[in-house]
mmCIF file with all atom_site columns, C-alpha atoms in Angstrom:
data_model
loop_
_atom_site.group_PDB
_atom_site.id
_atom_site.type_symbol
_atom_site.label_atom_id
_atom_site.label_alt_id
_atom_site.label_comp_id
_atom_site.label_asym_id
_atom_site.label_entity_id
_atom_site.label_seq_id
_atom_site.pdbx_PDB_ins_code
_atom_site.Cartn_x
_atom_site.Cartn_y
_atom_site.Cartn_z
_atom_site.occupancy
_atom_site.B_iso_or_equiv
_atom_site.pdbx_formal_charge
_atom_site.auth_seq_id
_atom_site.auth_comp_id
_atom_site.auth_asym_id
_atom_site.auth_atom_id
_atom_site.pdbx_PDB_model_num
ATOM 1   C CA . MET A 1 1   ? 5.210  -24.705 -93.703 1.00 36.00 ? 1   MET A CA 1
ATOM 2   C CA . LEU A 1 2   ? 7.628  -26.970 -91.870 1.00 34.00 ? 2   LEU A CA 1
ATOM 3   C CA . GLN A 1 3   ? 10.266 -24.259 -91.957 1.00 38.00 ? 3   GLN A CA 1
ATOM 4   C CA . HIS A 1 4   ? 7.852  -21.705 -90.502 1.00 41.00 ? 4   HIS A CA 1
ATOM 5   C CA . GLY A 1 5   ? 6.846  -24.103 -87.676 1.00 40.00 ? 5   GLY A CA 1
ATOM 6   C CA . CYS A 1 6   ? 10.462 -24.619 -86.634 1.00 40.00 ? 6   CYS A CA 1
ATOM 7   C CA . LEU A 1 7   ? 10.900 -20.908 -86.010 1.00 42.00 ? 7   LEU A CA 1
ATOM 8   C CA . PHE A 1 8   ? 8.797  -21.368 -82.889 1.00 43.00 ? 8   PHE A CA 1
ATOM 9   C CA . CYS A 1 9   ? 10.347 -24.665 -81.748 1.00 42.00 ? 9   CYS A CA 1
ATOM 10  C CA . PRO A 1 10  ? 12.862 -24.544 -78.895 1.00 45.00 ? 10  PRO A CA 1
ATOM 11  C CA . ASN A 1 11  ? 16.280 -25.970 -79.603 1.00 42.00 ? 11  ASN A CA 1
ATOM 12  C CA . LEU A 1 12  ? 15.844 -29.529 -78.376 1.00 38.00 ? 12  LEU A CA 1
ATOM 13  C CA . GLN A 1 13  ? 19.578 -30.135 -78.373 1.00 42.00 ? 13  GLN A CA 1
ATOM 14  C CA . ALA A 1 14  ? 20.297 -27.348 -75.892 1.00 55.00 ? 14  ALA A CA 1
ATOM 15  C CA . GLN A 1 15  ? 21.235 -28.576 -72.441 1.00 70.00 ? 15  GLN A CA 1
ATOM 16  C CA . GLN A 1 16  ? 18.786 -27.794 -69.658 1.00 92.00 ? 16  GLN A CA 1
ATOM 17  C CA . THR A 1 17  ? 20.457 -25.630 -67.019 1.00 93.00 ? 17  THR A CA 1
ATOM 18  C CA . GLY A 1 18  ? 19.731 -23.910 -63.739 1.00 95.00 ? 18  GLY A CA 1
ATOM 19  C CA . VAL A 1 19  ? 21.672 -21.744 -61.311 1.00 95.00 ? 19  VAL A CA 1
ATOM 20  C CA . VAL A 1 20  ? 23.100 -22.176 -57.831 1.00 96.00 ? 20  VAL A CA 1
ATOM 21  C CA . LYS A 1 21  ? 24.133 -19.021 -56.014 1.00 97.00 ? 21  LYS A CA 1
ATOM 22  C CA . GLY A 1 22  ? 24.732 -17.820 -52.513 1.00 97.00 ? 22  GLY A CA 1
ATOM 23  C CA . THR A 1 23  ? 27.151 -16.343 -50.044 1.00 97.00 ? 23  THR A CA 1
ATOM 24  C CA . VAL A 1 24  ? 30.085 -17.939 -48.256 1.00 97.00 ? 24  VAL A CA 1
ATOM 25  C CA . THR A 1 25  ? 30.961 -16.719 -44.771 1.00 97.00 ? 25  THR A CA 1
ATOM 26  C CA . ASN A 1 26  ? 33.635 -17.623 -42.247 1.00 95.00 ? 26  ASN A CA 1
ATOM 27  C CA . GLU A 1 27  ? 32.837 -18.937 -38.783 1.00 92.00 ? 27  GLU A CA 1
ATOM 28  C CA . LYS A 1 28  ? 32.368 -15.355 -37.529 1.00 94.00 ? 28  LYS A CA 1
ATOM 29  C CA . GLY A 1 29  ? 29.707 -14.705 -40.182 1.00 95.00 ? 29  GLY A CA 1
ATOM 30  C CA . GLN A 1 30  ? 31.927 -12.380 -42.225 1.00 97.00 ? 30  GLN A CA 1
ATOM 31  C CA . PRO A 1 31  ? 32.001 -12.677 -46.040 1.00 97.00 ? 31  PRO A CA 1
ATOM 32  C CA . ALA A 1 32  ? 34.730 -15.046 -47.245 1.00 96.00 ? 32  ALA A CA 1
ATOM 33  C CA . GLU A 1 33  ? 36.554 -13.757 -50.327 1.00 97.00 ? 33  GLU A CA 1
ATOM 34  C CA . LYS A 1 34  ? 38.362 -15.972 -52.875 1.00 96.00 ? 34  LYS A CA 1
ATOM 35  C CA . VAL A 1 35  ? 36.695 -19.226 -51.820 1.00 97.00 ? 35  VAL A CA 1
ATOM 36  C CA . THR A 1 36  ? 36.610 -21.802 -54.612 1.00 97.00 ? 36  THR A CA 1
ATOM 37  C CA . ILE A 1 37  ? 33.155 -23.239 -55.241 1.00 97.00 ? 37  ILE A CA 1
ATOM 38  C CA . GLY A 1 38  ? 33.362 -26.347 -57.412 1.00 95.00 ? 38  GLY A CA 1
ATOM 39  C CA . VAL A 1 39  ? 31.226 -29.224 -58.582 1.00 94.00 ? 39  VAL A CA 1
ATOM 40  C CA . THR A 1 40  ? 32.520 -32.727 -57.839 1.00 86.00 ? 40  THR A CA 1
ATOM 41  C CA . ASN A 1 41  ? 33.510 -34.721 -60.955 1.00 82.00 ? 41  ASN A CA 1
ATOM 42  C CA . ASN A 1 42  ? 33.129 -31.642 -63.128 1.00 84.00 ? 42  ASN A CA 1
ATOM 43  C CA . SER A 1 43  ? 35.306 -28.749 -64.284 1.00 89.00 ? 43  SER A CA 1
ATOM 44  C CA . ILE A 1 44  ? 32.715 -26.127 -63.346 1.00 92.00 ? 44  ILE A CA 1
ATOM 45  C CA . PHE A 1 45  ? 33.834 -23.748 -60.589 1.00 94.00 ? 45  PHE A CA 1
ATOM 46  C CA . ALA A 1 46  ? 33.621 -20.152 -59.404 1.00 96.00 ? 46  ALA A CA 1
ATOM 47  C CA . THR A 1 47  ? 35.436 -17.959 -56.896 1.00 96.00 ? 47  THR A CA 1
ATOM 48  C CA . THR A 1 48  ? 33.648 -15.795 -54.361 1.00 97.00 ? 48  THR A CA 1
ATOM 49  C CA . ASP A 1 49  ? 33.902 -12.012 -54.685 1.00 97.00 ? 49  ASP A CA 1
ATOM 50  C CA . ASN A 1 50  ? 34.760 -9.540  -51.892 1.00 97.00 ? 50  ASN A CA 1
ATOM 51  C CA . LYS A 1 51  ? 31.206 -9.928  -50.510 1.00 97.00 ? 51  LYS A CA 1
ATOM 52  C CA . GLY A 1 52  ? 31.484 -13.733 -50.422 1.00 97.00 ? 52  GLY A CA 1
ATOM 53  C CA . ALA A 1 53  ? 29.010 -14.107 -53.308 1.00 98.00 ? 53  ALA A CA 1
ATOM 54  C CA . TYR A 1 54  ? 29.200 -16.714 -56.062 1.00 97.00 ? 54  TYR A CA 1
ATOM 55  C CA . LEU A 1 55  ? 27.071 -17.959 -58.968 1.00 97.00 ? 55  LEU A CA 1
ATOM 56  C CA . LEU A 1 56  ? 27.279 -21.179 -60.987 1.00 95.00 ? 56  LEU A CA 1
ATOM 57  C CA . SER A 1 57  ? 25.264 -22.239 -64.015 1.00 94.00 ? 57  SER A CA 1
ATOM 58  C CA . LEU A 1 58  ? 24.856 -26.026 -63.915 1.00 94.00 ? 58  LEU A CA 1
ATOM 59  C CA . PRO A 1 59  ? 23.149 -28.693 -65.993 1.00 94.00 ? 59  PRO A CA 1
ATOM 60  C CA . ALA A 1 60  ? 19.872 -29.999 -64.586 1.00 94.00 ? 60  ALA A CA 1
ATOM 61  C CA . GLY A 1 61  ? 20.311 -32.895 -62.143 1.00 94.00 ? 61  GLY A CA 1
ATOM 62  C CA . LYS A 1 62  ? 21.912 -33.749 -58.813 1.00 95.00 ? 62  LYS A CA 1
ATOM 63  C CA . HIS A 1 63  ? 25.317 -32.286 -57.976 1.00 95.00 ? 63  HIS A CA 1
ATOM 64  C CA . THR A 1 64  ? 27.759 -32.127 -55.067 1.00 96.00 ? 64  THR A CA 1
ATOM 65  C CA . VAL A 1 65  ? 29.022 -28.588 -54.519 1.00 96.00 ? 65  VAL A CA 1
ATOM 66  C CA . THR A 1 66  ? 32.260 -28.129 -52.574 1.00 96.00 ? 66  THR A CA 1
ATOM 67  C CA . ALA A 1 67  ? 33.592 -24.921 -51.005 1.00 97.00 ? 67  ALA A CA 1
ATOM 68  C CA . THR A 1 68  ? 37.349 -24.843 -50.340 1.00 96.00 ? 68  THR A CA 1
ATOM 69  C CA . MET A 1 69  ? 39.712 -22.264 -48.911 1.00 95.00 ? 69  MET A CA 1
ATOM 70  C CA . VAL A 1 70  ? 43.186 -22.554 -47.391 1.00 93.00 ? 70  VAL A CA 1
ATOM 71  C CA . GLY A 1 71  ? 42.990 -22.736 -43.591 1.00 93.00 ? 71  GLY A CA 1
ATOM 72  C CA . TYR A 1 72  ? 39.360 -23.954 -43.598 1.00 95.00 ? 72  TYR A CA 1
ATOM 73  C CA . GLU A 1 73  ? 37.681 -27.350 -43.803 1.00 95.00 ? 73  GLU A CA 1
ATOM 74  C CA . SER A 1 74  ? 36.062 -28.159 -47.144 1.00 95.00 ? 74  SER A CA 1
ATOM 75  C CA . GLN A 1 75  ? 32.270 -27.960 -47.011 1.00 96.00 ? 75  GLN A CA 1
ATOM 76  C CA . ASN A 1 76  ? 30.099 -30.181 -49.244 1.00 96.00 ? 76  ASN A CA 1
ATOM 77  C CA . ALA A 1 77  ? 26.419 -29.845 -50.111 1.00 96.00 ? 77  ALA A CA 1
ATOM 78  C CA . GLU A 1 78  ? 24.107 -31.944 -52.271 1.00 96.00 ? 78  GLU A CA 1
ATOM 79  C CA . ILE A 1 79  ? 21.826 -29.918 -54.542 1.00 96.00 ? 79  ILE A CA 1
ATOM 80  C CA . ASN A 1 80  ? 19.257 -30.665 -57.218 1.00 96.00 ? 80  ASN A CA 1
ATOM 81  C CA . ILE A 1 81  ? 19.227 -28.295 -60.186 1.00 95.00 ? 81  ILE A CA 1
ATOM 82  C CA . THR A 1 82  ? 15.998 -27.859 -62.123 1.00 93.00 ? 82  THR A CA 1
ATOM 83  C CA . GLU A 1 83  ? 15.786 -26.223 -65.546 1.00 92.00 ? 83  GLU A CA 1
ATOM 84  C CA . ASP A 1 84  ? 15.499 -22.414 -65.383 1.00 92.00 ? 84  ASP A CA 1
ATOM 85  C CA . LYS A 1 85  ? 15.375 -22.394 -61.547 1.00 95.00 ? 85  LYS A CA 1
ATOM 86  C CA . THR A 1 86  ? 17.747 -20.858 -59.010 1.00 95.00 ? 86  THR A CA 1
ATOM 87  C CA . VAL A 1 87  ? 18.923 -22.728 -55.918 1.00 96.00 ? 87  VAL A CA 1
ATOM 88  C CA . ILE A 1 88  ? 20.180 -20.589 -53.023 1.00 97.00 ? 88  ILE A CA 1
ATOM 89  C CA . LEU A 1 89  ? 23.061 -22.254 -51.175 1.00 97.00 ? 89  LEU A CA 1
ATOM 90  C CA . ASN A 1 90  ? 24.720 -20.227 -48.408 1.00 97.00 ? 90  ASN A CA 1
ATOM 91  C CA . ILE A 1 91  ? 27.821 -21.821 -46.895 1.00 97.00 ? 91  ILE A CA 1
ATOM 92  C CA . ARG A 1 92  ? 29.601 -21.204 -43.596 1.00 97.00 ? 92  ARG A CA 1
ATOM 93  C CA . LEU A 1 93  ? 33.229 -22.295 -43.438 1.00 96.00 ? 93  LEU A CA 1
ATOM 94  C CA . LYS A 1 94  ? 34.835 -23.805 -40.354 1.00 94.00 ? 94  LYS A CA 1
ATOM 95  C CA . LYS A 1 95  ? 38.477 -23.189 -39.407 1.00 93.00 ? 95  LYS A CA 1
ATOM 96  C CA . SER A 1 96  ? 40.751 -26.139 -40.055 1.00 90.00 ? 96  SER A CA 1
ATOM 97  C CA . LYS A 1 97  ? 41.627 -28.099 -36.934 1.00 81.00 ? 97  LYS A CA 1
ATOM 98  C CA . GLN A 1 98  ? 45.331 -27.916 -37.792 1.00 68.00 ? 98  GLN A CA 1
ATOM 99  C CA . GLU A 1 99  ? 47.451 -25.845 -35.454 1.00 55.00 ? 99  GLU A CA 1
ATOM 100 C CA . ASP A 1 100 ? 47.831 -22.236 -36.507 1.00 56.00 ? 100 ASP A CA 1
ATOM 101 C CA . LEU A 1 101 ? 51.394 -21.295 -37.292 1.00 56.00 ? 101 LEU A CA 1
ATOM 102 C CA . GLU A 1 102 ? 52.054 -18.212 -35.203 1.00 61.00 ? 102 GLU A CA 1
ATOM 103 C CA . GLU A 1 103 ? 55.830 -17.961 -35.313 1.00 62.00 ? 103 GLU A CA 1
ATOM 104 C CA . VAL A 1 104 ? 58.538 -19.302 -37.567 1.00 62.00 ? 104 VAL A CA 1
ATOM 105 C CA . ILE A 1 105 ? 62.175 -19.349 -36.534 1.00 69.00 ? 105 ILE A CA 1
ATOM 106 C CA . VAL A 1 106 ? 64.683 -19.810 -39.308 1.00 72.00 ? 106 VAL A CA 1
ATOM 107 C CA . GLY A 1 107 ? 68.237 -20.658 -38.415 1.00 70.00 ? 107 GLY A CA 1
ATOM 108 C CA . GLY A 1 108 ? 71.281 -20.779 -40.613 1.00 69.00 ? 108 GLY A CA 1
ATOM 109 C CA . VAL A 1 109 ? 75.033 -20.805 -40.708 1.00 72.00 ? 109 VAL A CA 1
ATOM 110 C CA . THR A 1 110 ? 77.211 -18.539 -42.828 1.00 69.00 ? 110 THR A CA 1
ATOM 111 C CA . LYS A 1 111 ? 80.413 -19.846 -44.158 1.00 72.00 ? 111 LYS A CA 1
ATOM 112 C CA . LYS A 1 112 ? 83.289 -17.489 -44.888 1.00 74.00 ? 112 LYS A CA 1
ATOM 113 C CA . GLU A 1 113 ? 85.372 -18.146 -47.931 1.00 74.00 ? 113 GLU A CA 1
ATOM 114 C CA . HIS A 1 114 ? 89.108 -18.024 -47.355 1.00 66.00 ? 114 HIS A CA 1
#
């Protein structure tokens, strides 16, 4: 009888998880491809697709999600994941305040061997 009852019991050792998903856009509102979406103090991350979309499965609880891309400021957001629920988090990146490199001049000297 005990064995039969356990067939209907959920696995209590399984970790409770939820999902965070959304779209990342640049400052012009265009989809941002290849943006890294990571969770602070965790090795969980995803990369946006060509439509700027991402999806992460996270353990239940509070998390800090960070979006990073070369040439843009990192964007952070605090989220609360609930078991079997989906959180929608859309992110808009802002251009980095560093000067854009428009032109590079490379100089050199050639030395002839005698």
